[in-house]
CSV table of C-alpha atoms and ligand atoms in Angstrom, one decimal:
chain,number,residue,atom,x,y,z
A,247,UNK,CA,20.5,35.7,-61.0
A,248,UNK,CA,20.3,38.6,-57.8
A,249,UNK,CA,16.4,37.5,-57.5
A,250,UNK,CA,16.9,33.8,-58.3
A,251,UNK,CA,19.5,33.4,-55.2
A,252,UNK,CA,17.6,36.1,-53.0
A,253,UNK,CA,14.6,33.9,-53.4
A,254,UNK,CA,16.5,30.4,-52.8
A,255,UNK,CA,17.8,32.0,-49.4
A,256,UNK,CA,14.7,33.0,-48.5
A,257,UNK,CA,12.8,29.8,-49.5
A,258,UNK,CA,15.7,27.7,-47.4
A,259,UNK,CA,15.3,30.1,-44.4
A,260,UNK,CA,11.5,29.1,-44.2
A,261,UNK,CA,11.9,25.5,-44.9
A,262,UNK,CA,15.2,25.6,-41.8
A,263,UNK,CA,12.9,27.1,-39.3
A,264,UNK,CA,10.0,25.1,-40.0
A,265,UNK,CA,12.1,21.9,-39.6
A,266,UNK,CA,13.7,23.4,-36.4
A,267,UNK,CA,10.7,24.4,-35.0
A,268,UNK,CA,9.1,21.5,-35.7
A,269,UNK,CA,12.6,18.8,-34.6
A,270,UNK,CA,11.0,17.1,-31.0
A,271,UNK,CA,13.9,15.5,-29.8
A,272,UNK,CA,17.3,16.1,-30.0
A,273,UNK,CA,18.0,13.3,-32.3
A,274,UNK,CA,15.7,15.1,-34.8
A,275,UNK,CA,17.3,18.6,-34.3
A,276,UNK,CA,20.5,16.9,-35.4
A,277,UNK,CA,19.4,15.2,-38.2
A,278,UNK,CA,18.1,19.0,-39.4
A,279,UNK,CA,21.1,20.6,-38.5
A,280,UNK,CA,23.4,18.5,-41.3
A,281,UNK,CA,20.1,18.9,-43.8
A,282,UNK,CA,20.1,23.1,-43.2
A,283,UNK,CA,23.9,23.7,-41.8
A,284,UNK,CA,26.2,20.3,-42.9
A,285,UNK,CA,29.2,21.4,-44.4
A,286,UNK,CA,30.2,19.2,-46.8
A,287,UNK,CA,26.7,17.8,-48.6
A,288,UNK,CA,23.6,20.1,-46.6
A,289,UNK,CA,21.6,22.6,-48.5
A,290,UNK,CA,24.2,24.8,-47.5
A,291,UNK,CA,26.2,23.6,-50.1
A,292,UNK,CA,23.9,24.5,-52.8
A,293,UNK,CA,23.1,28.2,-51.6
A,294,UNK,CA,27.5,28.6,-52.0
A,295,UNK,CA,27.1,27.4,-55.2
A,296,UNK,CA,24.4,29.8,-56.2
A,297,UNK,CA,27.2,32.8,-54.9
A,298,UNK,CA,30.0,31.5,-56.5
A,299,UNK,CA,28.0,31.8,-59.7
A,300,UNK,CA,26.9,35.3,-59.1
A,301,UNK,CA,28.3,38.6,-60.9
A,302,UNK,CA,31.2,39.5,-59.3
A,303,UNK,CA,29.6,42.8,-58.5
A,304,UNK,CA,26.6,41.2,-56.7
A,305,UNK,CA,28.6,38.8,-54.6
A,306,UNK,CA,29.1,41.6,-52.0
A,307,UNK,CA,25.4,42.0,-51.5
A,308,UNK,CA,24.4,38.3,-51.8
A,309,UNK,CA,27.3,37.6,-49.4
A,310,UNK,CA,25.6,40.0,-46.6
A,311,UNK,CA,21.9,37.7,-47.4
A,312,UNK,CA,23.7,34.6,-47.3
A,313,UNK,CA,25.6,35.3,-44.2
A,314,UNK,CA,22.3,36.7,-42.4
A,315,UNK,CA,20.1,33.6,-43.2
A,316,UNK,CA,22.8,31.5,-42.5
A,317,UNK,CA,23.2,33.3,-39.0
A,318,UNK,CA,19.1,33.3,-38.5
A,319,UNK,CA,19.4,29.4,-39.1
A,320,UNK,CA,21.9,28.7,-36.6
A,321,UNK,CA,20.3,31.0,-34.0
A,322,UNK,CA,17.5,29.0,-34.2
A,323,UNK,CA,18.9,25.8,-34.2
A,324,UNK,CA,20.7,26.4,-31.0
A,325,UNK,CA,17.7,28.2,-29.1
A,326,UNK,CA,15.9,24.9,-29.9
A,327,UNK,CA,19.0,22.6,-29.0
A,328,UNK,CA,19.0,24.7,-25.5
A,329,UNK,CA,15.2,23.9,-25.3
A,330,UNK,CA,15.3,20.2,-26.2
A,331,UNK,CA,17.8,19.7,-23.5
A,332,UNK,CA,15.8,21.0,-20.8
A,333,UNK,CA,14.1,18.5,-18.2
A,334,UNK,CA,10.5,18.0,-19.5
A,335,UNK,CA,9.1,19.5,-16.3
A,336,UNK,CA,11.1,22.9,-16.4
A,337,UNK,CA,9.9,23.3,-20.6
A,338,UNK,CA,6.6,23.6,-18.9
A,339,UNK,CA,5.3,26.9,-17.5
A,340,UNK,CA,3.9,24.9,-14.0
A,341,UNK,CA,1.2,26.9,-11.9
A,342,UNK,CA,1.4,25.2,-8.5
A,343,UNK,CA,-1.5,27.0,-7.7
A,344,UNK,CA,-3.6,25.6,-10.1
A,345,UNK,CA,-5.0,21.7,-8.9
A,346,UNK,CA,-3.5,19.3,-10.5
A,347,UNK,CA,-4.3,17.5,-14.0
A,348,UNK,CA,-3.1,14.4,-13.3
A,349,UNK,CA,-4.5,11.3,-12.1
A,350,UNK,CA,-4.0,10.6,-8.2
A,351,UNK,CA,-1.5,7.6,-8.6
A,352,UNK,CA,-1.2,7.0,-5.0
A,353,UNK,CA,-3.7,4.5,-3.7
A,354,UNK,CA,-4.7,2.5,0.3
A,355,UNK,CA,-2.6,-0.1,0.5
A,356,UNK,CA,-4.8,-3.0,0.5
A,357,UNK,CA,-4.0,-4.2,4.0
A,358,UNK,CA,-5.4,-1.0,4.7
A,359,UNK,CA,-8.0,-1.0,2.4
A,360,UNK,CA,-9.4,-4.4,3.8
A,361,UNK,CA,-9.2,-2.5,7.4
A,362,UNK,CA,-11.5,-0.2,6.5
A,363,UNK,CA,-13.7,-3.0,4.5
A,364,UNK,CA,-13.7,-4.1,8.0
A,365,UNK,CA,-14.5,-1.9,9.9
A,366,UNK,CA,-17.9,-0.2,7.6
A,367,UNK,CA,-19.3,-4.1,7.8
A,368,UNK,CA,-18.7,-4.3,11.6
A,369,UNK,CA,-19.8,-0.9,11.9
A,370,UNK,CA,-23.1,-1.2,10.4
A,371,UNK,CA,-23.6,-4.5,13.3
A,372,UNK,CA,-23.0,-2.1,16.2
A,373,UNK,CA,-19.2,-2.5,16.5
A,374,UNK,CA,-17.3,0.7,18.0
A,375,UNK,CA,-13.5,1.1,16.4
A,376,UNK,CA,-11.1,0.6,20.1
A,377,UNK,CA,-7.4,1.1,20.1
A,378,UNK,CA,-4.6,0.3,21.9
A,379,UNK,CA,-0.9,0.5,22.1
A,380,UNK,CA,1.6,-1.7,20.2
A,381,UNK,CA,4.1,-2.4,22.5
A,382,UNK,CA,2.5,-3.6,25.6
A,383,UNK,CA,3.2,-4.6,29.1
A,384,UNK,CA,2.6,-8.6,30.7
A,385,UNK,CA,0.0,-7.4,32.2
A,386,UNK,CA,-2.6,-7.2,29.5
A,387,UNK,CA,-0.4,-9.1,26.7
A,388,UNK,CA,-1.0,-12.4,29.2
A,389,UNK,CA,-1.7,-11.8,32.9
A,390,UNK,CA,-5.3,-10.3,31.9
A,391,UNK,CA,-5.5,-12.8,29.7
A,392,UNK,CA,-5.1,-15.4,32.1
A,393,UNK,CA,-2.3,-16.7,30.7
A,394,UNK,CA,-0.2,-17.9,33.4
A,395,UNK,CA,3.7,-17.4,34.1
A,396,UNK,CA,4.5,-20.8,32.8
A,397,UNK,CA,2.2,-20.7,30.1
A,398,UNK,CA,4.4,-21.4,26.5
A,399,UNK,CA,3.1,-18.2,25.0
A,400,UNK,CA,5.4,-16.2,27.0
A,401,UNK,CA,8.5,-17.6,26.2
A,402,UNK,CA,11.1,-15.4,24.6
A,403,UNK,CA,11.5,-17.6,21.6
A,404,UNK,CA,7.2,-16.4,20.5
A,405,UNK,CA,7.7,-13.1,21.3
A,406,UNK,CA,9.4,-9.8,21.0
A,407,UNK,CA,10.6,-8.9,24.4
A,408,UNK,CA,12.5,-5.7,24.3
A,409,UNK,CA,15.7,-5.7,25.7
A,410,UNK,CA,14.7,-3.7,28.6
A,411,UNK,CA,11.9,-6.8,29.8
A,412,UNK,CA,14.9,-9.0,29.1
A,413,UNK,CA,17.1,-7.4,31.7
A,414,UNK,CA,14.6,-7.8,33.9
A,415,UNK,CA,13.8,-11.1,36.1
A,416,UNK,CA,11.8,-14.0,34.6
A,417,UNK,CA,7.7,-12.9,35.0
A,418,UNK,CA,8.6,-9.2,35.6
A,419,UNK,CA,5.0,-7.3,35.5
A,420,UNK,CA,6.3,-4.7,33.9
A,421,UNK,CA,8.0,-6.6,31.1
A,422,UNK,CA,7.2,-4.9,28.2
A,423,UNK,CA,7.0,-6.6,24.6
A,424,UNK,CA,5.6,-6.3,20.8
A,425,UNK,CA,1.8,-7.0,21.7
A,426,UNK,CA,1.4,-10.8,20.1
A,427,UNK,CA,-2.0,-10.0,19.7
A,428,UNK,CA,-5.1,-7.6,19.6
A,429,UNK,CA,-6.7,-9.7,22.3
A,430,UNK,CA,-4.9,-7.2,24.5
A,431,UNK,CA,-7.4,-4.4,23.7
A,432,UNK,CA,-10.0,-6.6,25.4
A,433,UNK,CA,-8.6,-5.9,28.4
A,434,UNK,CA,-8.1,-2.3,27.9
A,435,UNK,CA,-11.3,-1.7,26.7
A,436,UNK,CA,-13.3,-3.8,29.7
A,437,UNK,CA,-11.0,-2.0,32.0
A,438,UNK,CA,-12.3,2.0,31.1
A,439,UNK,CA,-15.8,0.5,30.2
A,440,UNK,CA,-19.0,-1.1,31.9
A,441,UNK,CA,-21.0,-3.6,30.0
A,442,UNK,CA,-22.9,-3.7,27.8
A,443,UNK,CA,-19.5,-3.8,25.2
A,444,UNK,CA,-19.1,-3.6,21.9
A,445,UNK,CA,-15.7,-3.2,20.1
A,446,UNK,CA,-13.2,-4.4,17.0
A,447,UNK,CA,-9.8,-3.5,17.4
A,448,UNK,CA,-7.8,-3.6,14.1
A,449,UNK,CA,-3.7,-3.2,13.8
A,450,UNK,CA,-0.4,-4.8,13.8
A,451,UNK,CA,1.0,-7.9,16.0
A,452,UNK,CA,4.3,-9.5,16.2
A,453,UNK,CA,5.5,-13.0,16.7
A,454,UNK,CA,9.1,-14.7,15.3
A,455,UNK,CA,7.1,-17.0,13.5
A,456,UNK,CA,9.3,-18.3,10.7
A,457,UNK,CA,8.2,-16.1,7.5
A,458,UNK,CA,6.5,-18.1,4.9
A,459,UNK,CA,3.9,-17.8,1.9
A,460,UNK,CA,0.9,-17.4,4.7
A,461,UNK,CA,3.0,-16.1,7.9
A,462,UNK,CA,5.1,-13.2,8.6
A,463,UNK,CA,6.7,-11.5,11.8
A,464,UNK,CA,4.5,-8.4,11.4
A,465,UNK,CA,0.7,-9.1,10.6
A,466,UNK,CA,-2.5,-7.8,11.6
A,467,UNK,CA,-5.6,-8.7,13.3
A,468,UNK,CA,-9.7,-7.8,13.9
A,469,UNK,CA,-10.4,-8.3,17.8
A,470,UNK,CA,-14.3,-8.5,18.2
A,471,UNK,CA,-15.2,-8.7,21.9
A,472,UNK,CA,-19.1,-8.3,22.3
A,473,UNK,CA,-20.0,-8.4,26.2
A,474,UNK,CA,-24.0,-7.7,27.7
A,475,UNK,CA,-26.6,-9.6,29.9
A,476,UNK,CA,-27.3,-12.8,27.7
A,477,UNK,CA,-24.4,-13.2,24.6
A,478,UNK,CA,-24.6,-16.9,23.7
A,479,UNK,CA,-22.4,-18.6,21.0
A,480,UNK,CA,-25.1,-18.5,18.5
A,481,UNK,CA,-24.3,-14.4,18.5
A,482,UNK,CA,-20.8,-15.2,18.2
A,483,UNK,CA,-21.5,-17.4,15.1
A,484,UNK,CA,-24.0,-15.1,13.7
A,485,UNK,CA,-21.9,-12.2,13.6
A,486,UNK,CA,-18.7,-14.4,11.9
A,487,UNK,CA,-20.9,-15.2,9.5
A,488,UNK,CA,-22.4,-11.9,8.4
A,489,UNK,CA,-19.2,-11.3,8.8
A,490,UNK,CA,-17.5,-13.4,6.4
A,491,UNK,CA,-20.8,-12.9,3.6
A,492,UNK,CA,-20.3,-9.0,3.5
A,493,UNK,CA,-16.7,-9.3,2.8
A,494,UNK,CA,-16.3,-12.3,0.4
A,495,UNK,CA,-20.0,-13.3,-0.6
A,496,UNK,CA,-22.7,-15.2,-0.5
A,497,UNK,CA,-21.1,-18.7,-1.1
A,498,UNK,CA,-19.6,-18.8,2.3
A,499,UNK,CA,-20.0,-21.2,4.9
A,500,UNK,CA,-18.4,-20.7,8.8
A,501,UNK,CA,-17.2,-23.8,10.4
A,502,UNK,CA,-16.1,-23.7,14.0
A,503,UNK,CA,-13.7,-26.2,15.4
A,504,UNK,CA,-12.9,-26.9,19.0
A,505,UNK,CA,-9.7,-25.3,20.1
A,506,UNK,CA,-7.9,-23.7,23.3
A,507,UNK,CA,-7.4,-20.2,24.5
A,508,UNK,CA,-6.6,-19.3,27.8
A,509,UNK,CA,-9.0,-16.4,28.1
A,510,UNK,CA,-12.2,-17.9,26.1
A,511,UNK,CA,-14.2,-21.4,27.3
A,512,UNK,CA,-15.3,-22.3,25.3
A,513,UNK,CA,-12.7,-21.6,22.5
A,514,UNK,CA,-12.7,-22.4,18.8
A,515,UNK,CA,-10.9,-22.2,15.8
A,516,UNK,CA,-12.7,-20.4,13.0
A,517,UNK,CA,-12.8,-21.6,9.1
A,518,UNK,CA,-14.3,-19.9,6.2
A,519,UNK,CA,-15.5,-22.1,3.4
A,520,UNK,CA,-14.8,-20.2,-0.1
A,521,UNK,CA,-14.7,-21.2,-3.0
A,522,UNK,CA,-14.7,-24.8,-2.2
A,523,UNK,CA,-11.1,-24.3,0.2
A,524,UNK,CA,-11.8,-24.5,3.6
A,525,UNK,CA,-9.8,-21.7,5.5
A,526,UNK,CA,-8.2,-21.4,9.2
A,527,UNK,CA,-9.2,-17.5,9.6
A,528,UNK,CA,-8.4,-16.9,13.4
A,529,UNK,CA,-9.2,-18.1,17.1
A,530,UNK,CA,-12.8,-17.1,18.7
A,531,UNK,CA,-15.0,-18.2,22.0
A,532,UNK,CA,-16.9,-17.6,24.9
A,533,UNK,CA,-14.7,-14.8,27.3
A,534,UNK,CA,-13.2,-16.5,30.1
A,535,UNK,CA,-15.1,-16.1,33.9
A,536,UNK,CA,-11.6,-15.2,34.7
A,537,UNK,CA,-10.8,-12.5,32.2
A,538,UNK,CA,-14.4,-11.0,33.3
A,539,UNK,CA,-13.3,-11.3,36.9
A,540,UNK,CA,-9.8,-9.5,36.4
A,541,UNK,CA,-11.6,-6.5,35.0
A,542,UNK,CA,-14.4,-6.7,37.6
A,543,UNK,CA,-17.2,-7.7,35.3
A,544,UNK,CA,-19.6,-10.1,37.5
A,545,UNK,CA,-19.4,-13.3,35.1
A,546,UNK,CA,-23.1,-13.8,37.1
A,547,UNK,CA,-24.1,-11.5,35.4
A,548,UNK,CA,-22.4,-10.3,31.9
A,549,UNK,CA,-21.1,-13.1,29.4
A,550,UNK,CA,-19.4,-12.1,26.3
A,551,UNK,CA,-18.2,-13.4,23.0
A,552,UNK,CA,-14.6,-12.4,21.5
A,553,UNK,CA,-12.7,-13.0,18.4
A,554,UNK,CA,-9.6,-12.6,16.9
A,555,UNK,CA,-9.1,-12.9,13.0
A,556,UNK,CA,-5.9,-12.8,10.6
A,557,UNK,CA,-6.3,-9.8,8.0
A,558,UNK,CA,-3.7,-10.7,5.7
A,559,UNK,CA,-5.8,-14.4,5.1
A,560,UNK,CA,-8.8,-12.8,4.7
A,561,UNK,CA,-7.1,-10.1,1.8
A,562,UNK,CA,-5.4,-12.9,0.6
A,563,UNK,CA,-8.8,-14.8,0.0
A,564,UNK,CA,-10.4,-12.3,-1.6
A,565,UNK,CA,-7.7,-10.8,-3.6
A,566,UNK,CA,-5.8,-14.1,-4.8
A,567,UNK,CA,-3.0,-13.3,-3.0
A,568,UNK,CA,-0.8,-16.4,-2.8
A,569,UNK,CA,1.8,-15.0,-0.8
A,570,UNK,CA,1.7,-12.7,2.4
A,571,UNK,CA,5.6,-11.2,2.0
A,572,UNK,CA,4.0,-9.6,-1.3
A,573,UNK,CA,2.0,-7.1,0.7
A,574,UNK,CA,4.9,-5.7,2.4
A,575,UNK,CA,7.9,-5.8,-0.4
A,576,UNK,CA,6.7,-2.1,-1.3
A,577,UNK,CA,6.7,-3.3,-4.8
A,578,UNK,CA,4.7,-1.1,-7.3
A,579,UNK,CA,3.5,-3.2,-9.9
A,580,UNK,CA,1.9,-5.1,-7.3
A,581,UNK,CA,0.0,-2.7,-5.1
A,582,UNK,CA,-0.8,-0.7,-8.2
A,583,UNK,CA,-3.4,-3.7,-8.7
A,584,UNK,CA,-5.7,-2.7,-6.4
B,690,FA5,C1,-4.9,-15.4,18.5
B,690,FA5,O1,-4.1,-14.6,18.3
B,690,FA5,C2,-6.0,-15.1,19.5
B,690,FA5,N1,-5.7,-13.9,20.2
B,690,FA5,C3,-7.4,-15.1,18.8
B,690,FA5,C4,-8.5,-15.0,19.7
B,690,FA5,C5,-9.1,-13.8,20.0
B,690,FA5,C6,-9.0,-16.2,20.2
B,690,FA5,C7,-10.2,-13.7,20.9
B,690,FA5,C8,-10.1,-16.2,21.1
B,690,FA5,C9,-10.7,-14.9,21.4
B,690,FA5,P1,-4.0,-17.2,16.8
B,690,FA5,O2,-2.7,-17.2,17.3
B,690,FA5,O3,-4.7,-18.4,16.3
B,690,FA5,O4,-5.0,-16.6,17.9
B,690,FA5,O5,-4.1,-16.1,15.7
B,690,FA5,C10,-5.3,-15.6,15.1
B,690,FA5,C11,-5.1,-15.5,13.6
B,690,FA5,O6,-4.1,-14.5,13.3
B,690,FA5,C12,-4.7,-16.7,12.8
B,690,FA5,O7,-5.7,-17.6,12.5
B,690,FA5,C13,-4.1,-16.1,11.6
B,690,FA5,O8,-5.1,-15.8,10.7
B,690,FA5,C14,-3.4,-14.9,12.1
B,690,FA5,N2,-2.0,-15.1,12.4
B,690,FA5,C15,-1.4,-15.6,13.5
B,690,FA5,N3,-0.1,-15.7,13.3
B,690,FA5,C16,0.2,-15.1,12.1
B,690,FA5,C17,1.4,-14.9,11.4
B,690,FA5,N4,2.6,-15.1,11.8
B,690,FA5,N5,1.3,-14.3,10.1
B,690,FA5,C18,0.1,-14.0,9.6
B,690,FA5,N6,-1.1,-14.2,10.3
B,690,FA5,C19,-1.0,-14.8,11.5
C-alpha cells in the first residue's frame, strides 16, 4: 500500500507540473488549480483517500510525501500565476541593443508620399526643390504678385491675417498672414536668383474656405515657375502633361481653360482627364510683365511659365480618395492603406 500511494503522489506531481507549466493564460492556470489543488472534488481528494486507507503506522511517513508534493504543486502554481500576470513585454528578456524584429509599422503619410512622387518626376525635368516661409508678409503674398490693394483676394474674410496685421491699418506692407498660396515662392525665388529659373515649391497654404469633401482650410500645393530667354506656353503645356502621365498614366489628357490670375497673362485653369472625369487640378500661365518687373527681370528679355497645382486632388485621383478631411483625421485604418 506504502509503494502504491508513494507512486500515485509521485505520478500526480508530474502530471501537476506538466499542466502548470504548460496553463498559457490565467484562465487555464485556474482551471488546473481545482483539477491538481480543489478541495472538495480535485485529485487531491483521491491522494487523502489513499492516506486515510494507509496503516496507521505508515500514515506518518506518507503524511510528510503527501504534504511535500502537495507543497511542490502549489509553489508552482503560484510562480506561474505571478508569471501569467505579468505584462507581455516585461515576460520577455528585451535586448534594446539588438535591432528590432518587427515590421516598421510607421509609414509617409501619403500627402507626403505624393510630395515626394512629385518632386523625383519634376526632378528628373530639370526642376530645383525652393522653399519658403508659411506665414508671409503682403508684400510677396499679393503686392509681388501684382495683386492690388483692392483686389478681393486680400480681404480678411479669404485669408488668415494674424492678429497682429489686423491691428494694423488697412494695406499695411508689413501685414503678415498664412501664405494663401505657394505662388509666393515665385517671388522669393526670382528675387535671390537671375534667369534662367527653374523651381517647384511644395507645402502647406491656408484659406477659410468652407471645409467640404474636396476643400479644407489647410491644403497643399506644387508651384512650378520656369523662367529663360524663349519659354512659350507650349513648354508650359508640355511639362503639365509629362507631368500628369508620370504620376497617374498613360490615359491622361491636359485641357487648359481660359482663366484669371493677376500675376500670369495669359492665365488658365488646368484639367486632367482620367479615367473618363475631367478634373480642375490648379491655376497656371504665362508670368506677368509686371511680376518680372517687380523683381527686375527685363520682360524684353526673359518670359516664364508658372503653375500652381492642388496636391490633395491629385492624391485623391490616384488613390480613390473621395474625401479630403480623411487625410488629416489621423485615423489609422485609413493611412495604414497606403
Ligand atoms: C492658385 O492658388 C494660384 N496661385 C495658382 C497659380 C499659380 C496660377 C501660378 C497661375 C500661376 P487656385 O486658387 O485656383 O490658384 O488654387 C490652385 C489649386 O489649389 C486648386 O485648383 C485646387 O486644386 C487647390 N486648392 C485651392 N483651394 C483649396 C482648398 N481650400 N482645399 C484644397 N485644395 C485647394
Amino acid at each position: 500500500m506504502t509503494a502504491d500511494a508513494q507512486a500515485a503522489f509521485a505520478s500526480y506531481k508530474d502530471e501537476a507540473l506538466a499542466a502548470i507549466a504548460s496553463a498559457s493564460s490565467e484562465d487555464a492556470l485556474e482551471l488546473v488549480r481545482v483539477e491538481f489543488l480543489g478541495k472538495k472534488r480535485g485529485r487531491l481528494k483521491e491522494l487523502q483517500s489513499l492516506l486515510g486507507q494507509a496503516d496507521p503506522e505508515q500514515r506518518p511517513l506518507l503524511g510528510k510525501s503527501f504534504n511535500q508534493v502537495q507543497a511542490e504543486v502549489r509553489g508552482a502554481l503560484e510562480e506561474r500565476q505571478g508569471v501569467l500576470a505579468r505584462p507581455v513585454a516585461a515576460v520577455a528578456a528585451i535586448d534594446v541593443t539588438l535591432p528590432g524584429s518587427q515590421p516598421v509599422i510607421g509609414r509617409r503619410h501619403p500627402i507626403t508620399k505624393t510630395m515626394d512622387d512629385f518632386k523625383d518626376i519634376v526632378g528628373r525635368m530639370g526642376f530645383r526643390v525652393a522653399t519658403g516661409p508659411e506665414l508671409e508678409d503682403d508684400h510677396h503674398n499679393f503686392v509681388a504678385l501684382n495683386i492690388p490693394p483692392e483686389h478681393p483676394a486680400r480681404d480678411p474674410l479669404e485669408n488668415f491675417y494674424l492678429a497682429t496685421a489686423l491691428a494694423g491699418s488697412g494695406g499695411d506692407d508689413a501685414a503678415v498672414l498664412m501664405r494663401s498660396q505657394t505662388s509666393t515662392v515665385q517671388i522669393r525665388v526670382m528675387e535671390q536668383t537671375a534667369p534662367p529659373v527653374r523651381i517647384v515649391s511644395l507645402g502647406r497654404c491656408y484659406r477659410p474656405d468652407t471645409i467640404d469633401a474636396t476643400h479644407h482650410c489647410m491644403f497643399h500645393q506644387m508651384e512650378g515657375l520656369m523662367v529663360d530667354t524663349d519659354v512659350t506656353m507650349a513648354d508650359l503645356k508640355t511639362v503639365l502633361k509629362h507631368f500628369a502621365t508620370a504620376f497617374l498614366g498613360d490615359d491622361v489628357s491636359v485641357r487648359f481653360r481660359p482663366s484669371f490670375f493677376p500675376f500670369t497673362e495669359p492665365s488658365v485653369e488646368v484639367d486632367v482627364l482620367w479615367r473618363d472625369r475631367w478634373l480642375e487640378l490648379g491655376g497656371a500661365g504665362m508670368v506677368d510683365p509686371n511680376v518680372l518687373r517687380h523683381v527686375g527681370f527685363d520682360p524684353e528679355e526673359v518670359t516664364g511659365f508658372a503653375f500652381g497645382l492642388g496636391i490633395e486632388r491629385f492624391c485623391m485621383m490616384r488613390y480613390q480618395v473621395t474625401d479630403i478631411r480623411r487625410f488629416f483625421e489621423n485615423d489609422v485604418r485609413f493611412l495604414s492603406q497606403f
